[in-house]
PDB file of C-alpha atoms and ligand atoms in Angstrom:
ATOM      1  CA  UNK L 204      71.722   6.075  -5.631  1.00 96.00           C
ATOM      2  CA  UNK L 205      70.283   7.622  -2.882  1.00 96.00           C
ATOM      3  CA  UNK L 206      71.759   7.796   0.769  1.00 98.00           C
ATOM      4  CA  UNK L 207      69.557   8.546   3.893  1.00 97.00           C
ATOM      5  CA  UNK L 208      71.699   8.523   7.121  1.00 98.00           C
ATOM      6  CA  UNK L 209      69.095   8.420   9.931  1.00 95.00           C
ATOM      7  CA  UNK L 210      69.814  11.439  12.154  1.00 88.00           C
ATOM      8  CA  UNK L 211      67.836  10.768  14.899  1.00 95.00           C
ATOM      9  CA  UNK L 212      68.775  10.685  18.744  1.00 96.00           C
ATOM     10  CA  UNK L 213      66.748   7.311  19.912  1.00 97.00           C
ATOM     11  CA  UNK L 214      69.252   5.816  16.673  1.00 97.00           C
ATOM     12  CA  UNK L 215      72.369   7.655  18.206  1.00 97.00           C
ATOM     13  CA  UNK L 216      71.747   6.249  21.626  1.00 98.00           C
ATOM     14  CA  UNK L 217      70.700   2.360  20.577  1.00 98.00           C
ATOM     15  CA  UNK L 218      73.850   2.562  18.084  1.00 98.00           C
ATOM     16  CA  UNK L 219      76.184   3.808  21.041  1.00 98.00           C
ATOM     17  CA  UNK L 220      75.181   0.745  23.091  1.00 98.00           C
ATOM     18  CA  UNK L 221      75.267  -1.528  20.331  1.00 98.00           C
ATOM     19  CA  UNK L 222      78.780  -0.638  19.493  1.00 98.00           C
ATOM     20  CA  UNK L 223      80.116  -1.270  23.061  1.00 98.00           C
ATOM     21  CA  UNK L 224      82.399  -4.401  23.511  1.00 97.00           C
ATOM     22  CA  UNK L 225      80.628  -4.877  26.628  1.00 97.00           C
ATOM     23  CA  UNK L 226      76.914  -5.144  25.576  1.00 97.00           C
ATOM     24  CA  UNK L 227      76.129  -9.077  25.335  1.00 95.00           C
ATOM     25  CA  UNK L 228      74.105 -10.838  22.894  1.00 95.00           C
ATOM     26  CA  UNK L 229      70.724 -10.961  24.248  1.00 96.00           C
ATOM     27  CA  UNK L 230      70.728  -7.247  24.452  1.00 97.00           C
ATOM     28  CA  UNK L 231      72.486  -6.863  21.283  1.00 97.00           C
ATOM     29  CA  UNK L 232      70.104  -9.127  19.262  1.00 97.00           C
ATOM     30  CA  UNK L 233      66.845  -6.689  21.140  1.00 97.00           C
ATOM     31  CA  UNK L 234      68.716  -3.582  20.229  1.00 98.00           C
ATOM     32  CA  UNK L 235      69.184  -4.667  16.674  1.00 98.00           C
ATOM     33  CA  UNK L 236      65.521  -5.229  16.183  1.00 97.00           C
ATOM     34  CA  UNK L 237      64.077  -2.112  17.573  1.00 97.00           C
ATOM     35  CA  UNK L 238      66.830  -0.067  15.092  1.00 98.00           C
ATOM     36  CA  UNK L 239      65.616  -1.838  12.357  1.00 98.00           C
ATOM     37  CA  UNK L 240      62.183  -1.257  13.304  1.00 97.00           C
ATOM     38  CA  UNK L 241      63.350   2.738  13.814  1.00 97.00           C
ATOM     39  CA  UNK L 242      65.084   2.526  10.063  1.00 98.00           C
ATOM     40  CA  UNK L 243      62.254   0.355   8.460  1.00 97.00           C
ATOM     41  CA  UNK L 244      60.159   3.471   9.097  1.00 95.00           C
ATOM     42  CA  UNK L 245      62.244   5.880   6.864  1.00 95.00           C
ATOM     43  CA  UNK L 246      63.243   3.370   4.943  1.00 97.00           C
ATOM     44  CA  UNK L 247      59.640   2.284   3.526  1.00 97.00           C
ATOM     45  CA  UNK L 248      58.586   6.136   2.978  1.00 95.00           C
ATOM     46  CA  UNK L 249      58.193   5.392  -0.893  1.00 94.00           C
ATOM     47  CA  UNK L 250      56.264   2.063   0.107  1.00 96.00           C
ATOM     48  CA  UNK L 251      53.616   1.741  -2.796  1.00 95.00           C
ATOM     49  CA  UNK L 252      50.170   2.454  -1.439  1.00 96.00           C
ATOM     50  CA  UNK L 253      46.354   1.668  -2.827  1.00 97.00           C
ATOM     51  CA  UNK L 254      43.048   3.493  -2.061  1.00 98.00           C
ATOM     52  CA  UNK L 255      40.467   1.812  -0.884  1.00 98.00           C
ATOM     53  CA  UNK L 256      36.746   2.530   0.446  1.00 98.00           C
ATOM     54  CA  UNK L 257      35.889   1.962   3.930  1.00 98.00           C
ATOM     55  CA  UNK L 258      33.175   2.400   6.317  1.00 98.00           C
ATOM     56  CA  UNK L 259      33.654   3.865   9.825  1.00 98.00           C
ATOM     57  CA  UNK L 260      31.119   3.949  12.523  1.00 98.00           C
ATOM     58  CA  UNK L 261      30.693   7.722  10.947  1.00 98.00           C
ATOM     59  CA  UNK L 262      30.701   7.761   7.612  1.00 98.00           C
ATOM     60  CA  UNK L 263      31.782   5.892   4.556  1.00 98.00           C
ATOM     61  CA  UNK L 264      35.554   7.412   3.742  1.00 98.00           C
ATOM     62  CA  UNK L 265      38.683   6.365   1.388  1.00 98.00           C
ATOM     63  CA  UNK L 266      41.803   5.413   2.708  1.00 98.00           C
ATOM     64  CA  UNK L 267      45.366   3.619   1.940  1.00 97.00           C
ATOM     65  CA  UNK L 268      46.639   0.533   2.069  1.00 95.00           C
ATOM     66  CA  UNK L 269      49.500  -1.165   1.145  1.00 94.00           C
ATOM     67  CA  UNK L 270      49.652  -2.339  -2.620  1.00 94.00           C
ATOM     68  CA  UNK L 271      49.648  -5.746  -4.810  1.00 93.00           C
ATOM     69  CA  UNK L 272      51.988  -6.847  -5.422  1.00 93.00           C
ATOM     70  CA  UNK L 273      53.215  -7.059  -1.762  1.00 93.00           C
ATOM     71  CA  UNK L 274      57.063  -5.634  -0.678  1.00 96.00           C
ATOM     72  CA  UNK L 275      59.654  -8.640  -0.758  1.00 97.00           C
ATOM     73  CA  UNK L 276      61.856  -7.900   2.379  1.00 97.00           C
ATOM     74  CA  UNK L 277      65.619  -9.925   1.752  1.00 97.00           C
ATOM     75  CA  UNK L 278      67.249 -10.556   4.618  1.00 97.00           C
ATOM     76  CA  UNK L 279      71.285 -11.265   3.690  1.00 96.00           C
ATOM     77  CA  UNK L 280      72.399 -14.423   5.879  1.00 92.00           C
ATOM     78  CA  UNK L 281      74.237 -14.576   8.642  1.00 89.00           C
ATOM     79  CA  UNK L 282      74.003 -11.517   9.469  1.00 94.00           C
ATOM     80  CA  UNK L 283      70.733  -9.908   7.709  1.00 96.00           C
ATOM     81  CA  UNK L 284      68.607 -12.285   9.688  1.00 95.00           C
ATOM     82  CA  UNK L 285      69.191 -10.409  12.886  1.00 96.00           C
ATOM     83  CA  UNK L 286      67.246  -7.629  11.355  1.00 98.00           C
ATOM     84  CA  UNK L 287      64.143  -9.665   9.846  1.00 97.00           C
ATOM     85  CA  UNK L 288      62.221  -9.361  13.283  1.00 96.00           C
ATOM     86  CA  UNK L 289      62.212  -5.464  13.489  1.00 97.00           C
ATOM     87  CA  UNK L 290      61.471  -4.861   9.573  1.00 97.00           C
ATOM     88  CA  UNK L 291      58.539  -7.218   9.478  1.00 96.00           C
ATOM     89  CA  UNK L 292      57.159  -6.063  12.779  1.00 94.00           C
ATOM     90  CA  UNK L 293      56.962  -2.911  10.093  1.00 93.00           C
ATOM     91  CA  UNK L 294      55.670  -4.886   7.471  1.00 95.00           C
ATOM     92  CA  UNK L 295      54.051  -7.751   8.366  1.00 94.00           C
ATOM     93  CA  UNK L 296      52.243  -8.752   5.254  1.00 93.00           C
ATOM     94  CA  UNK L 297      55.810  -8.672   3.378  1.00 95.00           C
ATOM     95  CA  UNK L 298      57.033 -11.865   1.378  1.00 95.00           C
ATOM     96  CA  UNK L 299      60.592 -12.560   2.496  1.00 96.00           C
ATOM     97  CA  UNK L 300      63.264 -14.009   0.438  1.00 96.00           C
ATOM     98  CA  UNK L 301      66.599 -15.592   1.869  1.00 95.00           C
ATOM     99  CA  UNK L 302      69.841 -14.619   0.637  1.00 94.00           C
ATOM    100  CA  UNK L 303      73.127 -16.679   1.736  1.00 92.00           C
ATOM    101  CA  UNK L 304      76.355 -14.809   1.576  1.00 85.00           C
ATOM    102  CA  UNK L 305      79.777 -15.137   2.866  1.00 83.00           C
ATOM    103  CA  UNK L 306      82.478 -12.626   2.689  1.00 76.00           C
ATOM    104  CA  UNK L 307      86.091 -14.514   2.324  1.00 82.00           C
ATOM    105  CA  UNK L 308      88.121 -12.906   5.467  1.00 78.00           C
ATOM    106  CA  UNK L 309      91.141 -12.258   3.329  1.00 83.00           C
ATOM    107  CA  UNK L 310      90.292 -11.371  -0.031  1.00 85.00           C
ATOM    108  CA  UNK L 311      86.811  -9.541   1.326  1.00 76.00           C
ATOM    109  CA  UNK L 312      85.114 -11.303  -2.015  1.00 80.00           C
ATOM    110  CA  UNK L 313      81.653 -12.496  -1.288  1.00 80.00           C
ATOM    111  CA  UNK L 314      79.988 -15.185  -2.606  1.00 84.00           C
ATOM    112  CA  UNK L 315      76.564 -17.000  -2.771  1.00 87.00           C
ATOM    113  CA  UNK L 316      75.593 -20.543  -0.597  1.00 88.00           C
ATOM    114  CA  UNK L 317      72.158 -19.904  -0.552  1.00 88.00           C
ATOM    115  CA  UNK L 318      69.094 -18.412  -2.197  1.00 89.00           C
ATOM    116  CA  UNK L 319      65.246 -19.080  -1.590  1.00 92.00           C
ATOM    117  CA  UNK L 320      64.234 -15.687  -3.589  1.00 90.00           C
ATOM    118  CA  UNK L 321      61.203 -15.788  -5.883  1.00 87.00           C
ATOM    119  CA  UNK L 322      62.390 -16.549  -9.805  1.00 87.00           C
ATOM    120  CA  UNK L 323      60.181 -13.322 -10.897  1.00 93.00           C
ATOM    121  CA  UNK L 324      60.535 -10.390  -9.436  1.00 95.00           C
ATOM    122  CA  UNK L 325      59.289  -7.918 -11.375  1.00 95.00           C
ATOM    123  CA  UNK L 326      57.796  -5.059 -10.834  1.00 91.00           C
ATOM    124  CA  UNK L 327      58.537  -5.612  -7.247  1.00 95.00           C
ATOM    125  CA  UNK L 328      59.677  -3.212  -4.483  1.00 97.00           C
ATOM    126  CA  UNK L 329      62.490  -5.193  -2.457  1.00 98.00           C
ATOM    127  CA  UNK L 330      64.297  -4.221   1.401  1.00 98.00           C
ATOM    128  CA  UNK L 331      67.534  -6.124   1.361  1.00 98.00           C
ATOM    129  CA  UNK L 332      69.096  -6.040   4.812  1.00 98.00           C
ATOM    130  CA  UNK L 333      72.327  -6.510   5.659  1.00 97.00           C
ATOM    131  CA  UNK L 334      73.558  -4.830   9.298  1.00 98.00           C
ATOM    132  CA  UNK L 335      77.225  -3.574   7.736  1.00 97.00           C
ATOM    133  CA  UNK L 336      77.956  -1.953   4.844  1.00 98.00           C
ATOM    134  CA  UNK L 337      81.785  -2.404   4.383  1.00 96.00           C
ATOM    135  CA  UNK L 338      83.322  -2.671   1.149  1.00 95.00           C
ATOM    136  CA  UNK L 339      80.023  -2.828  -0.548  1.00 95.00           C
ATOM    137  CA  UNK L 340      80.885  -6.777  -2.372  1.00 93.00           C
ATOM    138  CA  UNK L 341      77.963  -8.355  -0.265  1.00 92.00           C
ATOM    139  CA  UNK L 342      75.730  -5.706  -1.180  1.00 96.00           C
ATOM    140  CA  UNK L 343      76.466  -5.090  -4.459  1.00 95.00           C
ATOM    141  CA  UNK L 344      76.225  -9.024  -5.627  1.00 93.00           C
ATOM    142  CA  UNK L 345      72.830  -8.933  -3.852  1.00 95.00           C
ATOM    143  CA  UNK L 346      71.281  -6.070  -5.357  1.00 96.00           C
ATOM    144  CA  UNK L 347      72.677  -7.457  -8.641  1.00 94.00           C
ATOM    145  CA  UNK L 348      70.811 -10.587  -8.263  1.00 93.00           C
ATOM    146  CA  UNK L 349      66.984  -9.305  -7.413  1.00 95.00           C
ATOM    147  CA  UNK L 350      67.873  -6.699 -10.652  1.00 95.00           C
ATOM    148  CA  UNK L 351      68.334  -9.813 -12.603  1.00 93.00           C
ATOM    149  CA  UNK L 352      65.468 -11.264 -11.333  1.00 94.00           C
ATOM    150  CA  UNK L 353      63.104  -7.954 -12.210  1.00 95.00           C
ATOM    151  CA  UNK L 354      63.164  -5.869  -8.973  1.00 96.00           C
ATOM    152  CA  UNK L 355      62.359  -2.293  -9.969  1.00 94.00           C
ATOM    153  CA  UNK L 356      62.809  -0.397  -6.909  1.00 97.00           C
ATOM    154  CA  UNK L 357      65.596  -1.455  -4.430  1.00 98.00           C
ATOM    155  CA  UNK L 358      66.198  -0.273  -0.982  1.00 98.00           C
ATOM    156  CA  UNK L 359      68.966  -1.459   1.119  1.00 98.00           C
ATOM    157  CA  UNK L 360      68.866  -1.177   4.611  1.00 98.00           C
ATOM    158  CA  UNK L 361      72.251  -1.524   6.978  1.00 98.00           C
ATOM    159  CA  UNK L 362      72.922  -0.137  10.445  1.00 98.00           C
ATOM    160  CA  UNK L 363      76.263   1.352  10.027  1.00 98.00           C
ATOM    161  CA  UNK L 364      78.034   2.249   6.537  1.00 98.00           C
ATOM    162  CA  UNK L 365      81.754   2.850   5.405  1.00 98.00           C
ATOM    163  CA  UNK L 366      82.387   5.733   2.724  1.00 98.00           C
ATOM    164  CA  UNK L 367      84.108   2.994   0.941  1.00 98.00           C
ATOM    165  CA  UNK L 368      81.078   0.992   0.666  1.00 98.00           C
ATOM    166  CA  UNK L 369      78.687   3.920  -0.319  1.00 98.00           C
ATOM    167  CA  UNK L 370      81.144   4.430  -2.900  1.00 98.00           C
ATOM    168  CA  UNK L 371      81.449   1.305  -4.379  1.00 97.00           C
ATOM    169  CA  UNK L 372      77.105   1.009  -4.518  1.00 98.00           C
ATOM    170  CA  UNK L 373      77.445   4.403  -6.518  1.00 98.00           C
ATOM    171  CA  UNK L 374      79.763   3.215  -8.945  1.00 97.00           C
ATOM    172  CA  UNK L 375      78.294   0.019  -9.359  1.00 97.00           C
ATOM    173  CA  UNK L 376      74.521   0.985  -9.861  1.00 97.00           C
ATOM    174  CA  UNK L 377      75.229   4.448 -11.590  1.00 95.00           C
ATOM    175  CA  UNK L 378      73.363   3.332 -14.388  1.00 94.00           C
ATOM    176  CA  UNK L 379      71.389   0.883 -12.662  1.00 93.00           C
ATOM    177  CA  UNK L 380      68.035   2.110 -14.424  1.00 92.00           C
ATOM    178  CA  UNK L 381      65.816   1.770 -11.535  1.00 96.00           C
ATOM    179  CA  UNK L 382      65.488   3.736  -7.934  1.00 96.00           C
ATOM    180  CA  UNK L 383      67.970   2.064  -5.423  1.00 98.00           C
ATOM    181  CA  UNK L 384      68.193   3.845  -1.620  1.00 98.00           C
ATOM    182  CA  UNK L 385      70.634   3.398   1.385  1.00 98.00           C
ATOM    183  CA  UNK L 386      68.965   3.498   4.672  1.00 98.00           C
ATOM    184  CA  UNK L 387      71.814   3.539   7.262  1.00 98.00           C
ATOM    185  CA  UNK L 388      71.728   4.225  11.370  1.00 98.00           C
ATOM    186  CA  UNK L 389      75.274   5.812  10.981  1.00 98.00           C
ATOM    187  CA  UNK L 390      77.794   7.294   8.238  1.00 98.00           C
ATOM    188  CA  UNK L 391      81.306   5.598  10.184  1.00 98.00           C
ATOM    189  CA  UNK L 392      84.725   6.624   9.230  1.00 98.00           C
ATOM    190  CA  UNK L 393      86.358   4.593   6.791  1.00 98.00           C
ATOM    191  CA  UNK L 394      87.605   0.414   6.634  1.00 98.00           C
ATOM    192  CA  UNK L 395      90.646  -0.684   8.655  1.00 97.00           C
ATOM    193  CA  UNK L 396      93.153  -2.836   6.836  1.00 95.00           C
ATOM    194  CA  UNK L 397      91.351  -5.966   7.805  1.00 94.00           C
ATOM    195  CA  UNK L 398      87.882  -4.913   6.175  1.00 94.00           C
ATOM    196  CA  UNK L 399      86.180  -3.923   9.466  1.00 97.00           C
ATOM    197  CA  UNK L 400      83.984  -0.536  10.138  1.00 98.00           C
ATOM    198  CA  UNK L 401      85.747   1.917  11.997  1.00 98.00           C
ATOM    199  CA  UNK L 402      84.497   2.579  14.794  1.00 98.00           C
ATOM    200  CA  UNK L 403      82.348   0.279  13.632  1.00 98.00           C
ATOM    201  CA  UNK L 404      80.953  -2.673  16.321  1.00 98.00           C
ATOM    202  CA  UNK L 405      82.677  -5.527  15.571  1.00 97.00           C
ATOM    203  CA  UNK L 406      81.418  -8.177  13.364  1.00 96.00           C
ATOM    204  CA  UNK L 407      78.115  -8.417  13.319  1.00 96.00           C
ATOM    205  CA  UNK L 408      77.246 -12.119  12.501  1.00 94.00           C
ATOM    206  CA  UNK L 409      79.535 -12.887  15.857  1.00 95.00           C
ATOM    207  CA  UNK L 410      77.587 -10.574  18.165  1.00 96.00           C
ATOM    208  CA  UNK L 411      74.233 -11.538  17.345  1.00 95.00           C
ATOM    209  CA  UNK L 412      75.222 -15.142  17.333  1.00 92.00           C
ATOM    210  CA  UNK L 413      78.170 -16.171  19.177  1.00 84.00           C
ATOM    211  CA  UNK L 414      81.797 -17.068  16.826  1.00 76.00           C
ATOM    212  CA  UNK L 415      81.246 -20.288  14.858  1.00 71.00           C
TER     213      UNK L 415
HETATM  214  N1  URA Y 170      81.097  -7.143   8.590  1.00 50.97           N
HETATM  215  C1  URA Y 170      80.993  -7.029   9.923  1.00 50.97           C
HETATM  216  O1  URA Y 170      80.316  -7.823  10.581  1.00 50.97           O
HETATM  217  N2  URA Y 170      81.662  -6.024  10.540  1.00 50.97           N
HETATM  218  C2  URA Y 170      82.415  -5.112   9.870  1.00 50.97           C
HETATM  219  O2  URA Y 170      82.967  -4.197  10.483  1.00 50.97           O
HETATM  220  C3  URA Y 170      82.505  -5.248   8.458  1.00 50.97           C
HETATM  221  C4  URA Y 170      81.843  -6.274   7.840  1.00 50.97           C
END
């Protein structure tokens, strides 16, 4: 697997004021976007491409353009969906797939409630996003799934990452077979006892959307 941590210092500063108790929702849910939009960039690097002939007021030239079959951008729910905005402000002519996942508070197992994913996905280049990459369950069960449905290239994007969670995508997907990438705003330190990012911002779901 591949990791790319974003080193960049518009990231650093959105991330700082993202992470701070004090910043509210509204400006929480803006930041989020225009990250995503900042990580979508790197993140879609390998983004298949197609020549095609053109005409400009000049001259007739060749250029590129995005490829058939078109990205499939998977936005993890609760949290995930936070991100869709900024990704496909990248990428608007993406199809989008819906993944529903919930991580069980004590045991830190996820599990599936919902899925609205094309049956056939091969050959296709998929963007799963999910804002936290903690002990890697959530992330692992959905990269699992589009492999089972024929995904061949795989990259996960997530605005802050554990080393316990990197780990666990390594292990799992050593000998996955197929290119698989981690786009993250932010290498953190490690999981506290309860599951949680250190520093980490909180959790996620909650900020953008208010405890349910
Ligand atoms: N999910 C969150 O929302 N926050 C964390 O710190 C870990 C998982």
């Amino acid at each position: 697997m591949k990791v790319h941590v974003a080193n960049h210092p518009l990231i650093s500063h959105k991330l700082t004021i993202l992470r701070d108790e004090k910043t509210d929702s509204p400006t929480f849910r803006l930041l989020v976007e225009e990250l995503v939009t900042l990580l979508a960039y790197e993140a879609t690097r390998d983004v298949r491409t197609t020549s095609i002939s053109i005409k400009t007021p000049v001259t007739a030239t060749t250029g590129l353009v995005l490829a058939e079959p078109r990205p499939v951008v998977v936005p993890i729910l609760r949290a995930g969906l936070g991100m869709l905005e900024g990704m496909t402000k990248l990428l608007p002519t993406a199809q989008v797939g819906f993944l529903g996942m919930v991580r069980n508070e004590e045991t830190l197992q996820a599990s599936t409630y919902a899925n609205r994913l094309p049956e056939n996905l091969s050959g296709r280049q998929c963007f799963v996003l999910d804002p936290m990459l903690a002990t890697g369950g959530t992330l692992a069960m959905a990269i699992n799934y589009l492999i089972e449905r024929g995904a061949n290239e795989i990259t996960a994007i997530c605005l802050l990452a554990a080393p316990e969670g990197i780990k666990a995508l390594e292990d799992e997907f050593k000998d996955a077979g197929i290119p698989i990438t981690l786009v993250t705003g932010s290498l953190d330190e490690k999981l506290n006892e309860k599951g949680y990012i250190v520093p980490g911002l909180g959790d996620a779901g909650d900020r953008l959307y208010g405890v349910v």
